[in-house]
XYZ file of C-alpha atoms in Angstrom:
770
model
C -1.567 -43.376 -39.645
C 0.573 -41.427 -37.365
C 0.141 -42.224 -33.718
C 2.185 -40.462 -30.311
C 4.176 -38.652 -32.917
C 5.108 -41.568 -34.728
C 4.003 -43.017 -38.303
C 2.379 -46.667 -38.225
C 2.289 -47.735 -41.591
C -0.346 -50.585 -43.419
C 3.539 -52.965 -43.453
C 3.883 -52.245 -39.483
C 0.683 -53.120 -38.580
C -0.255 -56.446 -40.463
C 3.665 -57.166 -38.963
C 2.151 -56.163 -35.269
C -0.529 -58.922 -36.070
C 1.565 -61.433 -37.226
C 3.664 -61.589 -34.076
C 0.412 -61.235 -31.971
C -0.898 -64.234 -33.641
C 1.797 -66.558 -33.810
C 2.923 -65.739 -30.184
C -0.604 -65.919 -28.339
C 1.680 -65.471 -24.929
C 3.811 -62.745 -25.400
C 3.768 -60.106 -22.953
C 2.167 -55.971 -24.019
C 5.969 -55.095 -22.770
C 7.823 -57.622 -24.898
C 5.326 -56.595 -27.647
C 6.187 -52.917 -26.945
C 9.596 -53.486 -27.213
C 9.470 -55.339 -30.668
C 7.320 -52.691 -31.813
C 10.013 -50.170 -31.042
C 12.962 -52.018 -32.398
C 11.363 -52.232 -35.950
C 10.524 -48.478 -36.166
C 13.933 -47.771 -34.045
C 11.883 -45.730 -31.741
C 13.878 -44.478 -28.762
C 14.247 -41.197 -26.934
C 17.077 -39.023 -26.749
C 19.379 -41.329 -24.553
C 18.958 -44.356 -26.492
C 16.053 -45.821 -24.345
C 12.877 -47.172 -26.686
C 9.991 -45.360 -26.220
C 8.556 -48.277 -24.405
C 5.481 -46.487 -22.421
C 4.732 -44.315 -25.947
C 4.607 -47.571 -28.269
C 2.001 -49.038 -25.426
C -0.120 -46.581 -25.676
C 0.186 -46.531 -29.258
C -0.750 -49.979 -29.260
C -3.528 -49.545 -26.894
C -5.282 -46.764 -29.656
C -4.287 -49.424 -32.714
C -6.859 -51.819 -30.283
C -9.263 -49.145 -30.214
C -9.431 -48.344 -33.754
C -10.472 -52.223 -34.658
C -6.223 -52.296 -36.549
C -4.868 -54.895 -33.977
C -6.004 -57.177 -31.388
C -3.871 -57.410 -28.568
C -2.914 -60.279 -26.089
C -4.888 -61.024 -22.882
C -3.544 -59.307 -19.938
C -2.444 -61.862 -17.511
C -3.556 -61.675 -14.137
C -1.490 -59.315 -11.696
C -0.085 -61.376 -7.971
C -1.715 -60.842 -5.583
C -1.243 -57.834 -2.706
C 0.686 -59.758 0.311
C -0.735 -59.429 4.116
C 2.542 -57.326 4.509
C 1.819 -54.738 1.610
C -1.649 -54.457 2.833
C -0.860 -53.570 5.822
C 1.832 -51.148 4.946
C -1.419 -48.974 3.112
C -3.816 -49.199 5.938
C -1.370 -47.717 7.736
C -0.512 -45.084 5.607
C -3.873 -44.599 4.874
C -4.489 -43.730 8.282
C -1.997 -40.867 8.981
C -3.200 -37.892 10.978
C -0.579 -35.024 11.496
C -1.662 -31.748 12.329
C 1.467 -29.516 12.983
C 3.895 -26.632 11.246
C 6.337 -27.314 8.236
C 9.174 -27.462 10.290
C 7.956 -29.896 12.571
C 7.811 -32.239 9.970
C 11.692 -33.791 10.798
C 12.249 -32.990 7.544
C 10.576 -33.623 3.830
C 12.384 -35.792 1.338
C 11.425 -36.216 -2.596
C 11.481 -40.166 -2.660
C 12.465 -41.091 -7.031
C 10.835 -43.906 -8.039
C 12.941 -45.987 -10.336
C 11.809 -48.928 -12.685
C 13.460 -51.378 -10.111
C 11.801 -49.780 -7.069
C 8.799 -52.715 -7.254
C 7.350 -51.802 -3.781
C 7.762 -48.027 -3.702
C 5.718 -48.567 -6.866
C 2.820 -50.353 -5.350
C 3.074 -47.687 -2.153
C 2.633 -44.826 -4.656
C 0.339 -46.866 -6.539
C -1.938 -47.895 -3.678
C -2.039 -44.597 -2.166
C -3.010 -42.675 -5.540
C -5.900 -44.957 -6.509
C -7.098 -45.071 -2.308
C -6.869 -40.611 -2.396
C -6.542 -38.994 -5.792
C -9.890 -38.473 -7.537
C -8.196 -39.652 -11.115
C -6.528 -42.698 -9.307
C -2.922 -43.814 -10.405
C -3.156 -44.203 -14.403
C -2.246 -45.192 -16.794
C 0.101 -42.055 -16.935
C 0.799 -41.031 -20.588
C 4.192 -40.900 -22.126
C 7.799 -40.513 -20.355
C 7.306 -40.417 -17.080
C 9.305 -39.416 -12.798
C 7.388 -40.264 -10.421
C 7.833 -38.871 -6.165
C 6.880 -40.220 -2.942
C 6.949 -37.918 -0.428
C 8.913 -38.824 2.941
C 9.235 -37.337 6.460
C 12.021 -37.768 8.285
C 9.300 -37.801 11.372
C 6.111 -39.706 10.150
C 7.489 -41.046 6.736
C 5.115 -41.396 3.530
C 2.984 -37.898 3.015
C 1.846 -38.173 -0.394
C 3.202 -38.529 -4.537
C 3.908 -36.404 -7.718
C 4.030 -37.805 -10.650
C 5.426 -36.340 -13.818
C 4.417 -37.332 -17.368
C 3.858 -36.616 -20.977
C 3.099 -32.824 -21.689
C -1.062 -32.250 -23.401
C -0.792 -32.712 -27.214
C -2.760 -29.624 -27.698
C -3.580 -27.162 -25.621
C -4.314 -23.776 -27.214
C -3.870 -21.068 -24.031
C -0.141 -22.975 -23.974
C 0.351 -23.082 -26.940
C -0.608 -19.624 -27.782
C 0.744 -18.367 -24.350
C 4.302 -20.080 -26.262
C 3.141 -18.279 -29.539
C 3.602 -21.859 -31.314
C 2.256 -22.804 -34.310
C 1.754 -26.782 -35.323
C 5.470 -27.501 -37.150
C 7.081 -25.741 -33.702
C 5.239 -27.355 -31.417
C 5.479 -30.951 -33.188
C 9.498 -30.702 -32.563
C 9.545 -29.000 -29.299
C 6.560 -30.864 -27.019
C 9.285 -32.874 -25.470
C 10.559 -29.903 -23.798
C 6.840 -30.031 -21.773
C 6.290 -31.949 -19.032
C 2.808 -32.714 -17.182
C 2.063 -32.171 -13.225
C 0.252 -35.598 -13.420
C -0.334 -36.343 -10.012
C -0.084 -34.356 -6.973
C -1.095 -35.873 -3.395
C -0.974 -35.217 0.004
C -2.649 -37.724 2.448
C -6.352 -36.070 3.107
C -4.694 -37.184 7.335
C -1.726 -34.683 6.677
C -2.857 -30.806 8.054
C 0.601 -28.667 7.377
C 0.307 -25.382 6.457
C 2.368 -24.545 3.014
C 3.524 -27.950 2.458
C 2.194 -27.663 -0.767
C 3.783 -25.098 -1.801
C 6.637 -26.280 -0.263
C 6.789 -29.716 -2.405
C 6.470 -27.975 -5.730
C 9.283 -26.651 -4.999
C 11.610 -29.044 -4.500
C 9.946 -30.967 -7.006
C 10.582 -28.111 -9.700
C 14.360 -28.050 -8.183
C 15.269 -31.914 -9.184
C 12.572 -32.413 -11.754
C 15.056 -31.176 -14.269
C 18.313 -33.264 -13.602
C 15.963 -36.657 -12.465
C 14.887 -36.203 -16.126
C 18.113 -35.568 -17.937
C 19.194 -38.762 -15.953
C 16.331 -40.944 -17.117
C 15.861 -39.404 -20.626
C 18.795 -37.791 -21.743
C 17.338 -34.095 -21.475
C 16.069 -31.921 -19.365
C 12.570 -30.214 -20.439
C 11.749 -26.310 -20.023
C 8.575 -26.266 -18.947
C 6.062 -27.974 -16.757
C 2.264 -27.925 -17.201
C -0.939 -28.903 -14.710
C -4.637 -28.679 -14.965
C -6.280 -28.066 -11.843
C -9.873 -28.697 -11.567
C -11.284 -25.339 -9.790
C -14.504 -26.562 -8.503
C -12.469 -29.445 -6.212
C -9.257 -26.573 -5.723
C -8.508 -23.227 -6.271
C -5.095 -23.597 -7.196
C -3.639 -22.121 -4.240
C -0.103 -24.365 -3.139
C 0.653 -23.380 -7.349
C 0.199 -19.255 -6.997
C 1.646 -19.933 -3.844
C 4.337 -21.656 -5.605
C 5.477 -18.866 -8.921
C 3.161 -21.341 -10.933
C 1.349 -18.864 -13.733
C -2.045 -18.979 -14.715
C -2.456 -18.863 -18.727
C -6.474 -19.871 -18.606
C -8.278 -23.055 -18.840
C -8.966 -26.025 -21.131
C -12.573 -26.073 -22.812
C -13.799 -29.232 -20.815
C -12.106 -31.756 -23.285
C -9.912 -34.402 -22.412
C -7.254 -36.766 -25.040
C -9.617 -39.026 -25.903
C -12.753 -35.967 -26.833
C -12.790 -37.082 -30.829
C -16.141 -35.822 -31.171
C -16.291 -32.448 -29.147
C -18.629 -33.980 -26.955
C -16.692 -31.734 -23.660
C -17.545 -33.965 -21.281
C -14.864 -33.936 -18.462
C -14.621 -30.677 -16.080
C -13.252 -27.200 -17.082
C -9.622 -26.614 -15.427
C -7.234 -24.156 -14.928
C -4.316 -24.291 -16.751
C -0.910 -23.217 -14.512
C 2.622 -23.344 -15.998
C 6.197 -23.098 -14.238
C 9.435 -21.890 -16.456
C 12.146 -24.281 -15.645
C 15.079 -21.722 -16.803
C 14.759 -18.085 -17.436
C 14.449 -18.458 -21.106
C 12.001 -21.301 -20.856
C 9.745 -19.704 -23.226
C 13.089 -18.389 -25.783
C 13.804 -22.681 -26.255
C 10.635 -23.625 -26.540
C 10.104 -20.791 -29.206
C 13.375 -20.082 -31.102
C 14.285 -17.032 -32.401
C 14.726 -18.436 -36.224
C 11.138 -19.965 -35.767
C 9.995 -16.527 -34.738
C 11.841 -15.116 -37.737
C 9.765 -16.989 -40.233
C 6.313 -17.150 -38.246
C 7.149 -12.950 -39.091
C 7.948 -12.893 -42.233
C 4.847 -14.819 -42.576
C 2.662 -12.400 -40.629
C 3.585 -9.465 -43.113
C 2.649 -11.194 -46.352
C 1.078 -8.198 -48.319
C -2.754 -9.118 -49.139
C -4.983 -8.513 -52.178
C -7.828 -7.177 -50.081
C -9.217 -7.003 -46.924
C -10.966 -10.127 -47.159
C -7.955 -12.068 -47.869
C -6.412 -10.325 -44.351
C -9.760 -11.735 -42.265
C -10.067 -14.846 -43.740
C -6.893 -15.454 -45.088
C -5.308 -16.972 -41.671
C -8.896 -19.368 -41.075
C -7.973 -22.896 -40.607
C -9.936 -25.084 -43.421
C -7.293 -27.476 -43.944
C -8.242 -26.910 -47.472
C -6.350 -24.539 -49.768
C -9.825 -24.567 -51.649
C -12.225 -24.310 -48.675
C -10.009 -21.109 -47.746
C -10.075 -19.680 -50.965
C -13.826 -20.183 -50.870
C -14.631 -18.605 -47.491
C -12.712 -15.503 -48.803
C -15.128 -15.235 -52.328
C -18.028 -15.649 -49.906
C -17.072 -13.003 -47.887
C -16.382 -10.830 -51.090
C -20.307 -11.341 -52.110
C -21.671 -11.491 -48.677
C -19.714 -8.093 -48.491
C -20.755 -6.255 -51.367
C -24.578 -7.157 -50.798
C -25.173 -7.818 -47.329
C -28.832 -7.309 -47.265
C -29.176 -10.145 -49.948
C -29.891 -13.228 -49.104
C -27.076 -15.966 -50.430
C -28.010 -16.752 -53.854
C -28.428 -13.020 -54.635
C -25.267 -11.714 -52.322
C -23.415 -14.967 -54.691
C -24.819 -14.279 -58.282
C -25.081 -17.151 -59.652
C -26.106 -21.088 -59.347
C -22.740 -22.923 -59.335
C -21.406 -20.024 -56.492
C -24.261 -20.491 -54.553
C -23.798 -24.327 -54.569
C -20.654 -23.899 -53.377
C -21.213 -21.591 -50.904
C -23.855 -23.891 -49.885
C -21.694 -26.450 -49.788
C -19.122 -25.042 -47.822
C -21.213 -23.936 -45.167
C -21.971 -27.463 -44.843
C -18.465 -28.925 -44.778
C -17.443 -30.468 -40.925
C -14.071 -28.254 -41.511
C -16.527 -24.749 -41.234
C -16.629 -24.180 -38.205
C -17.089 -20.755 -36.650
C -13.998 -20.940 -34.718
C -12.128 -22.178 -37.580
C -13.753 -19.607 -39.961
C -12.984 -16.809 -37.529
C -9.521 -17.698 -36.887
C -7.342 -15.330 -39.260
C -10.079 -12.576 -38.372
C -8.979 -12.915 -34.743
C -5.533 -12.712 -35.854
C -6.205 -10.217 -37.749
C -7.566 -8.504 -34.131
C -4.374 -8.579 -32.628
C -2.432 -6.911 -34.976
C -4.447 -4.560 -34.881
C -4.779 -4.356 -31.095
C -0.548 -3.804 -30.475
C -1.647 -0.653 -32.743
C -3.684 0.590 -29.669
C -2.293 2.553 -25.926
C -5.615 1.644 -23.990
C -8.132 -1.461 -25.958
C -11.167 -1.764 -24.413
C -12.564 -5.681 -24.816
C -16.359 -4.934 -24.510
C -18.389 -8.369 -24.033
C -22.207 -8.681 -24.435
C -25.181 -11.367 -25.112
C -27.588 -11.224 -27.769
C -30.010 -13.672 -29.272
C -31.025 -14.765 -32.870
C -34.844 -15.646 -33.396
C -35.290 -18.465 -36.024
C -38.496 -19.748 -35.162
C -39.718 -18.349 -38.713
C -37.830 -21.786 -40.035
C -39.181 -24.220 -37.406
C -37.338 -27.341 -39.976
C -34.083 -25.966 -38.735
C -32.673 -28.414 -36.929
C -30.557 -28.313 -33.032
C -32.303 -24.745 -32.278
C -33.255 -23.845 -28.742
C -35.169 -21.519 -26.769
C -34.416 -18.002 -26.652
C -36.786 -16.631 -24.218
C -37.402 -16.086 -20.770
C -40.398 -17.471 -20.957
C -41.216 -21.460 -22.245
C -44.460 -20.901 -23.221
C -43.441 -18.162 -25.786
C -41.903 -20.656 -27.938
C -39.273 -18.496 -29.191
C -36.636 -20.637 -31.213
C -33.508 -19.832 -32.187
C -29.816 -19.869 -31.453
C -27.199 -17.634 -28.294
C -24.067 -15.716 -28.994
C -21.729 -14.007 -26.684
C -19.491 -11.826 -28.489
C -16.373 -9.787 -27.378
C -15.627 -6.422 -29.814
C -12.234 -4.709 -29.418
C -12.944 -0.993 -29.395
C -10.440 2.087 -29.567
C -10.761 4.103 -26.556
C -11.923 6.812 -29.039
C -15.078 3.989 -30.217
C -13.774 2.283 -33.567
C -14.412 -1.155 -33.661
C -10.810 -2.865 -33.653
C -12.447 -6.079 -34.599
C -13.798 -9.357 -32.920
C -11.268 -11.340 -30.073
C -13.965 -14.291 -29.231
C -17.518 -15.264 -30.048
C -19.762 -18.456 -28.114
C -22.508 -19.848 -29.320
C -25.009 -22.352 -28.206
C -28.447 -23.094 -28.317
C -30.475 -23.615 -25.237
C -31.681 -27.296 -24.027
C -35.368 -27.266 -23.926
C -35.415 -29.527 -20.952
C -33.365 -27.924 -18.722
C -35.354 -24.916 -19.347
C -37.388 -23.275 -16.689
C -34.803 -25.043 -13.515
C -33.544 -21.667 -12.386
C -34.426 -22.728 -8.693
C -30.835 -24.789 -8.890
C -28.710 -22.505 -10.536
C -26.746 -22.256 -7.035
C -26.202 -25.476 -7.219
C -24.327 -26.266 -9.940
C -20.494 -25.253 -10.667
C -20.356 -21.860 -12.927
C -18.533 -24.563 -15.428
C -22.250 -25.158 -16.231
C -23.811 -22.516 -15.860
C -24.582 -19.240 -18.809
C -22.945 -17.278 -16.501
C -19.773 -19.029 -17.546
C -19.367 -17.112 -20.807
C -18.126 -14.056 -19.136
C -15.506 -15.797 -17.774
C -14.375 -18.166 -20.570
C -14.398 -14.393 -22.869
C -12.353 -12.561 -20.175
C -9.839 -15.697 -20.708
C -9.205 -14.860 -24.523
C -9.497 -11.249 -23.538
C -6.018 -12.394 -21.410
C -4.469 -14.234 -24.170
C -5.149 -11.465 -26.370
C -3.677 -9.145 -23.866
C 0.042 -11.556 -23.950
C 0.098 -11.409 -27.593
C -0.107 -7.858 -26.867
C 2.186 -6.828 -23.917
C 2.594 -3.376 -25.139
C -1.489 -2.352 -24.907
C -3.161 -2.568 -22.177
C -6.716 -4.480 -22.323
C -9.640 -3.292 -20.524
C -12.273 -5.930 -20.143
C -16.239 -3.877 -20.008
C -19.590 -5.233 -18.908
C -22.647 -4.699 -18.089
C -24.513 -5.620 -15.106
C -25.188 -9.343 -16.128
C -21.268 -9.378 -16.006
C -21.554 -8.537 -11.848
C -19.979 -12.396 -11.327
C -17.947 -12.233 -7.970
C -16.210 -15.381 -9.811
C -15.453 -12.506 -12.451
C -13.741 -9.926 -10.668
C -11.544 -12.723 -8.415
C -10.494 -14.323 -11.888
C -9.348 -10.454 -12.977
C -7.613 -9.964 -10.112
C -4.893 -13.039 -9.492
C -2.002 -11.548 -11.167
C -0.915 -8.266 -11.947
C -0.275 -9.042 -16.120
C -3.793 -9.901 -16.672
C -6.443 -7.634 -18.337
C -7.760 -4.712 -16.339
C -11.863 -5.027 -15.284
C -14.806 -2.460 -15.873
C -18.083 -3.465 -15.335
C -21.599 -1.431 -13.935
C -22.573 -3.436 -10.582
C -25.927 -4.666 -10.153
C -25.280 -6.310 -6.863
C -25.388 -4.444 -3.714
C -22.350 -6.676 -2.773
C -21.216 -6.867 1.080
C -17.898 -5.547 1.826
C -15.491 -6.675 4.316
C -15.895 -4.157 6.570
C -19.941 -5.552 6.660
C -21.276 -2.543 5.182
C -22.830 -2.817 1.513
C -21.104 -1.239 -1.681
C -23.662 1.748 -2.447
C -23.963 3.071 1.104
C -20.422 3.482 1.093
C -20.039 5.092 -1.961
C -22.284 7.612 -1.967
C -21.109 8.593 2.075
C -18.301 9.818 0.029
C -17.980 13.574 -1.026
C -19.178 14.700 -4.825
C -15.497 14.504 -6.606
C -16.704 16.654 -9.752
C -19.876 16.952 -12.475
C -19.572 15.022 -15.692
C -21.528 16.333 -18.787
C -23.220 13.819 -21.029
C -24.654 13.298 -24.106
C -27.646 11.462 -23.808
C -29.122 10.370 -27.576
C -32.519 10.175 -27.778
C -34.391 7.269 -28.350
C -37.700 5.174 -27.384
C -39.487 7.236 -24.358
C -35.886 9.757 -23.743
C -35.698 12.903 -25.271
C -32.194 13.928 -26.410
C -30.330 16.049 -23.475
C -27.099 16.812 -21.677
C -26.981 15.224 -17.957
C -25.060 16.101 -15.006
C -23.581 13.837 -13.777
C -22.152 14.018 -10.032
C -18.802 11.578 -9.593
C -18.079 10.402 -6.693
C -15.288 7.591 -6.435
C -14.249 4.669 -3.627
C -11.729 2.099 -3.064
C -13.817 -1.014 -1.824
C -12.891 -4.722 -0.655
C -15.814 -7.246 -1.645
C -16.168 -10.366 0.410
C -16.855 -14.027 -0.678
C -20.770 -14.178 -1.261
C -22.401 -17.067 1.335
C -21.599 -19.716 -0.992
C -18.062 -18.979 -2.403
C -16.420 -18.355 0.784
C -12.988 -20.228 -0.687
C -12.362 -17.612 -2.542
C -10.396 -15.304 -1.987
C -10.912 -11.252 -1.272
C -11.613 -8.701 -3.933
C -10.305 -5.245 -3.827
C -11.614 -2.430 -6.166
C -12.643 0.940 -6.878
C -16.110 2.038 -7.030
C -16.884 4.808 -9.467
C -20.747 6.320 -8.689
C -22.646 8.296 -11.609
C -25.356 10.054 -11.215
C -27.808 12.548 -12.714
C -29.326 14.198 -9.840
C -31.780 16.273 -11.558
C -33.277 15.061 -14.378
C -35.955 16.035 -17.261
C -39.595 16.224 -15.095
C -40.858 12.806 -16.219
C -38.272 11.207 -16.943
C -35.661 8.378 -15.068
C -32.309 9.630 -13.909
C -29.711 8.266 -15.102
C -27.357 6.044 -12.430
C -24.597 4.002 -12.722
C -21.922 2.119 -10.015
C -19.122 1.145 -11.769
C -16.501 -1.204 -10.311
C -12.812 -1.444 -11.712
C -9.414 -3.244 -10.486
C -7.399 -0.324 -12.514
C -6.891 2.682 -9.390
C -8.892 5.803 -9.217
C -7.629 8.310 -7.465
C -9.146 11.579 -8.763
C -11.890 13.263 -10.553
C -9.948 12.860 -13.564
C -9.096 9.314 -13.304
C -13.517 8.415 -12.791
C -14.121 10.483 -15.886
C -12.540 8.158 -17.814
C -13.675 5.340 -16.374
C -16.952 6.442 -17.428
C -16.410 7.318 -20.346
C -15.197 3.760 -21.241
C -17.944 2.762 -20.281
C -20.113 4.496 -22.896
C -18.299 2.898 -25.574
C -20.068 -0.698 -24.640
C -22.927 0.774 -26.849
C -21.674 0.482 -29.391
C -21.415 -3.233 -29.313
C -25.213 -3.090 -29.110
C -24.694 -1.101 -32.991
C -22.566 -3.677 -33.702
C -25.721 -6.335 -32.977
C -28.229 -4.136 -34.708
C -25.972 -3.762 -38.050
C -25.379 -7.959 -37.752
C -29.447 -8.638 -37.640
C -31.290 -5.398 -39.684
C -27.877 -4.665 -41.784
C -26.852 -8.220 -42.815
C -29.929 -10.179 -42.148
C -29.181 -12.975 -39.965
C -31.732 -14.104 -38.580
C -33.156 -15.238 -42.482
C -30.161 -17.080 -43.155
C -32.287 -20.764 -44.260
C -29.223 -23.119 -44.037
C -31.242 -26.177 -42.059
C -29.263 -26.646 -39.390
C -27.589 -24.632 -36.161
C -24.066 -25.779 -37.870
C -24.385 -24.363 -40.879
C -25.929 -21.415 -39.075
C -23.005 -20.859 -37.044
C -21.126 -21.128 -40.320
C -22.718 -18.577 -42.117
C -22.831 -16.704 -38.986
C -18.979 -16.830 -38.319
C -18.939 -14.794 -42.047
C -21.857 -12.307 -41.582
C -19.577 -11.108 -38.006
C -16.956 -10.265 -39.880
C -18.828 -8.416 -42.607
C -20.740 -6.383 -40.138
C -17.918 -5.610 -38.747
C -16.045 -3.890 -41.481
C -19.800 -1.913 -42.389
C -19.247 -0.534 -38.789
C -16.208 -0.295 -38.549
C -15.805 1.877 -42.334
C -18.784 3.916 -40.263
C -16.577 4.625 -37.228
C -12.997 5.400 -39.156
C -14.102 8.054 -40.941
C -14.840 9.504 -37.850
C -11.798 9.184 -35.939
C -9.325 9.100 -39.625
C -11.415 11.773 -42.048
C -8.497 13.176 -44.414
C -6.462 10.031 -44.840
C -7.093 8.987 -48.654
C -10.061 6.736 -49.210
C -7.503 4.013 -50.815
C -7.323 2.550 -47.387
C -10.735 1.330 -47.422
C -12.132 0.930 -51.265
C -10.182 -0.674 -54.296
C -9.688 1.902 -57.105
C -12.329 1.057 -59.160
C -14.543 0.890 -56.153
C -13.590 4.846 -55.762
C -13.326 6.099 -59.517
C -17.173 4.119 -60.428
C -18.582 5.871 -57.872
C -17.007 9.359 -57.769
C -18.673 9.026 -62.143
C -21.847 7.803 -60.388
C -22.282 11.031 -57.872
C -20.359 13.947 -60.219
C -21.731 12.576 -63.270
C -18.386 13.473 -64.516
C -16.868 9.607 -65.844
C -12.727 11.222 -65.543
C -11.969 10.343 -62.135
C -9.787 13.743 -59.914
C -6.311 13.624 -59.873
C -6.475 12.363 -56.610
C -8.501 9.302 -54.716
C -11.108 11.755 -52.629
C -10.615 11.755 -49.290
C -12.252 9.020 -46.411
C -15.078 10.887 -45.128
C -16.134 12.355 -48.492
C -16.374 8.752 -49.429
C -17.906 7.367 -46.718
C -20.818 10.337 -47.502
C -21.237 9.604 -51.147
C -21.586 5.922 -50.545
C -24.285 7.127 -47.648
C -25.514 9.100 -50.263
C -26.696 5.769 -51.913
C -28.314 4.476 -48.795
C -30.451 7.519 -47.826
C -27.751 9.756 -45.990
C -28.719 13.775 -46.767
C -26.398 15.510 -45.492
C -27.242 17.920 -44.013
C -25.589 19.608 -41.185
C -28.126 18.833 -38.536
C -27.766 14.977 -39.516
C -24.211 14.389 -38.247
C -21.894 11.765 -39.619
C -23.491 8.640 -41.489
C -24.612 5.751 -39.697
C -24.034 1.874 -40.287
C -27.755 1.602 -41.731
C -27.221 3.804 -44.682
C -23.895 2.396 -45.242
C -24.978 -0.899 -45.663
C -27.682 0.498 -47.915
C -24.982 2.452 -49.782
C -22.492 -0.398 -50.112
C -25.606 -2.437 -51.877
C -25.783 -0.137 -53.967
C -21.695 0.699 -54.691
C -20.887 -3.124 -56.082
C -23.339 -3.001 -58.804
C -22.656 0.429 -59.902
C -19.095 -0.860 -59.837
C -19.671 -3.943 -61.897
C -21.222 -1.917 -64.384
C -18.082 1.290 -64.621
C -15.749 -1.732 -64.879
C -17.984 -3.478 -67.532
C -18.554 0.580 -69.382
C -14.315 0.872 -68.659
C -13.125 -2.071 -70.745
C -15.632 -1.498 -73.919
C -14.375 2.371 -73.977
C -11.113 1.026 -73.708
C -11.834 -1.213 -76.335
C -13.761 1.033 -79.305
C -11.270 3.474 -78.653
C -8.484 4.804 -81.366
C -5.096 3.589 -81.238
C -2.759 6.740 -82.908
C 1.114 6.569 -83.169
C 2.937 9.453 -84.827
C 4.406 8.583 -87.712
C 8.258 8.955 -88.292
C 10.065 10.916 -91.067
C 13.028 8.397 -92.466
């Protein structure tokens, strides 16, 4: 078994047990040195990796493979040491940075027992994580003032083994991460004593430590690190000192600690900050030769769309990957069918059910390949709208399904199912590019109806955190697609101050466009609506309003106003920074009699300095309706609420496939409008378009060239009931999913008939003359 990136064979484990049995008084320190010598486990400077070995030994004990010797009692502290500790804890200083008499970072080495004791006692007394244990290689410092003595301490130790936001920020895959992880260190502790009130001290200490860390690490371990990472619990701290010291915020953790192998997410979600120790740190962490290899893999050709969207799934087994691709093809060919109908045979059906029950077939792993394909499509666009929205799936007709939660607003209604918050990337013309993020959960029935305590909870414990999680996923896509501007778009439910504050932290973050719900207080104590409505009308924008129940189709004339405003933090979030945004107000002043006029207040951190800028933002927001069309395609076209799979886990695994299938159907409908003249071969296989053409034209001989994508789409939609009259416009998703289901059967029959014809046709040859 591999622990701490070191292989522990059965022979080594047996040898460790023999030594412990024969030497019951052996200390853990001596045992770790002995094991390091057996394994030749050394750092780059040739020293034994004793600390890593101790961690590995404790993990072996936790796993029940060894029984470590009993820990000896520590020597009690002297009265002098206790008095020093009390004196340090009682310190009270409030002054300017320059009045501290000079600041020094005192390095703690293995020989400095008294300094080490002072550091531990300080951390145990005042740091919420205590003094440790720290993981792997480590360097510790005490902060000393020339005038007041010790003021705090820092430590740097081993980096997190796997951290998605960091790994994606660098561009790592697993192989490169394993090879270069030692070049990252973690700022595991940072403490300024609570009695020390000195402005700018924290950022000053971070700057000092970054200047000397590489040298101290080189002296101790024989190499220089390239990156420092740290985690900031946002409910305790807001990370101001790290931002002031030029650390970069790159995402959030998922609420899992190092030992959370069961995904219980029992720890708080934390902001992730990193600091590059050299100008080319990322290039060193991810060398050019490794990038070239990765690029070669990413440019490989795919057999079809299913392989492209699912081929990058992280399922840990090639057989599972092949099964996933086949299931994707089957569900796409018959989107409205149940699983047995879509799979076609008993054997394939059983294989599909086994796949959805497999512990590795999670939604996140299944969608990994699709997320990567989405990023590749995003890179081809100048501006992409990252639209997020929430929907629910009702499984009340399947009450035996395990793990369902309440999905309605009233507990007595009893509707059971799961909630989903997804993020879809759209072009500015409204063509769906693919999913960026999907979050699914079942509400806890026991916690239902406790809305009155929501203000007392940190945002990480609220459902509204889904908007921040989605925004951070969009930020990850933004880093992977630096040539594209991503704009996160949300409806009124996304009007959350935390989201605005998050979006405004860094210039390179994705932009934000949200429809306002709250009439927020501005820094000048005026209200948002009142301030914007005082502005002059900058112009009139005509907007097409489609027909729906209770509303006629019409063209609305919207008066447009805009203004730059500064939002004041809510009362319960006074520690947050003020947020500067642009507000765009559009209102239908003269709606038809008996109908409510349209009115939108949009907030964005993209500059709006003209009527054209304002109209552009309104146009972008109208594309938000696309995600609702996508949800309808998912429910009505793929009939996901009719899946009977026994548990929420298996439902989510199947839903992951349905999500991609529904996207492809919707993408097809929009692509035909955006690129009508391209050959249909960009979307249809050769046998599909030839079978389609033969069926529609009643002519078995295919044309010399493939029809256009628009013509092929209209033919498929015709199979689904689309009439193609002048007043009908272009086909929608409903006629397409019905048509695709028929096309699959037509193509299957066409292939059988073509094989029969080829087999029966006579083969002629030209006779020669001798």
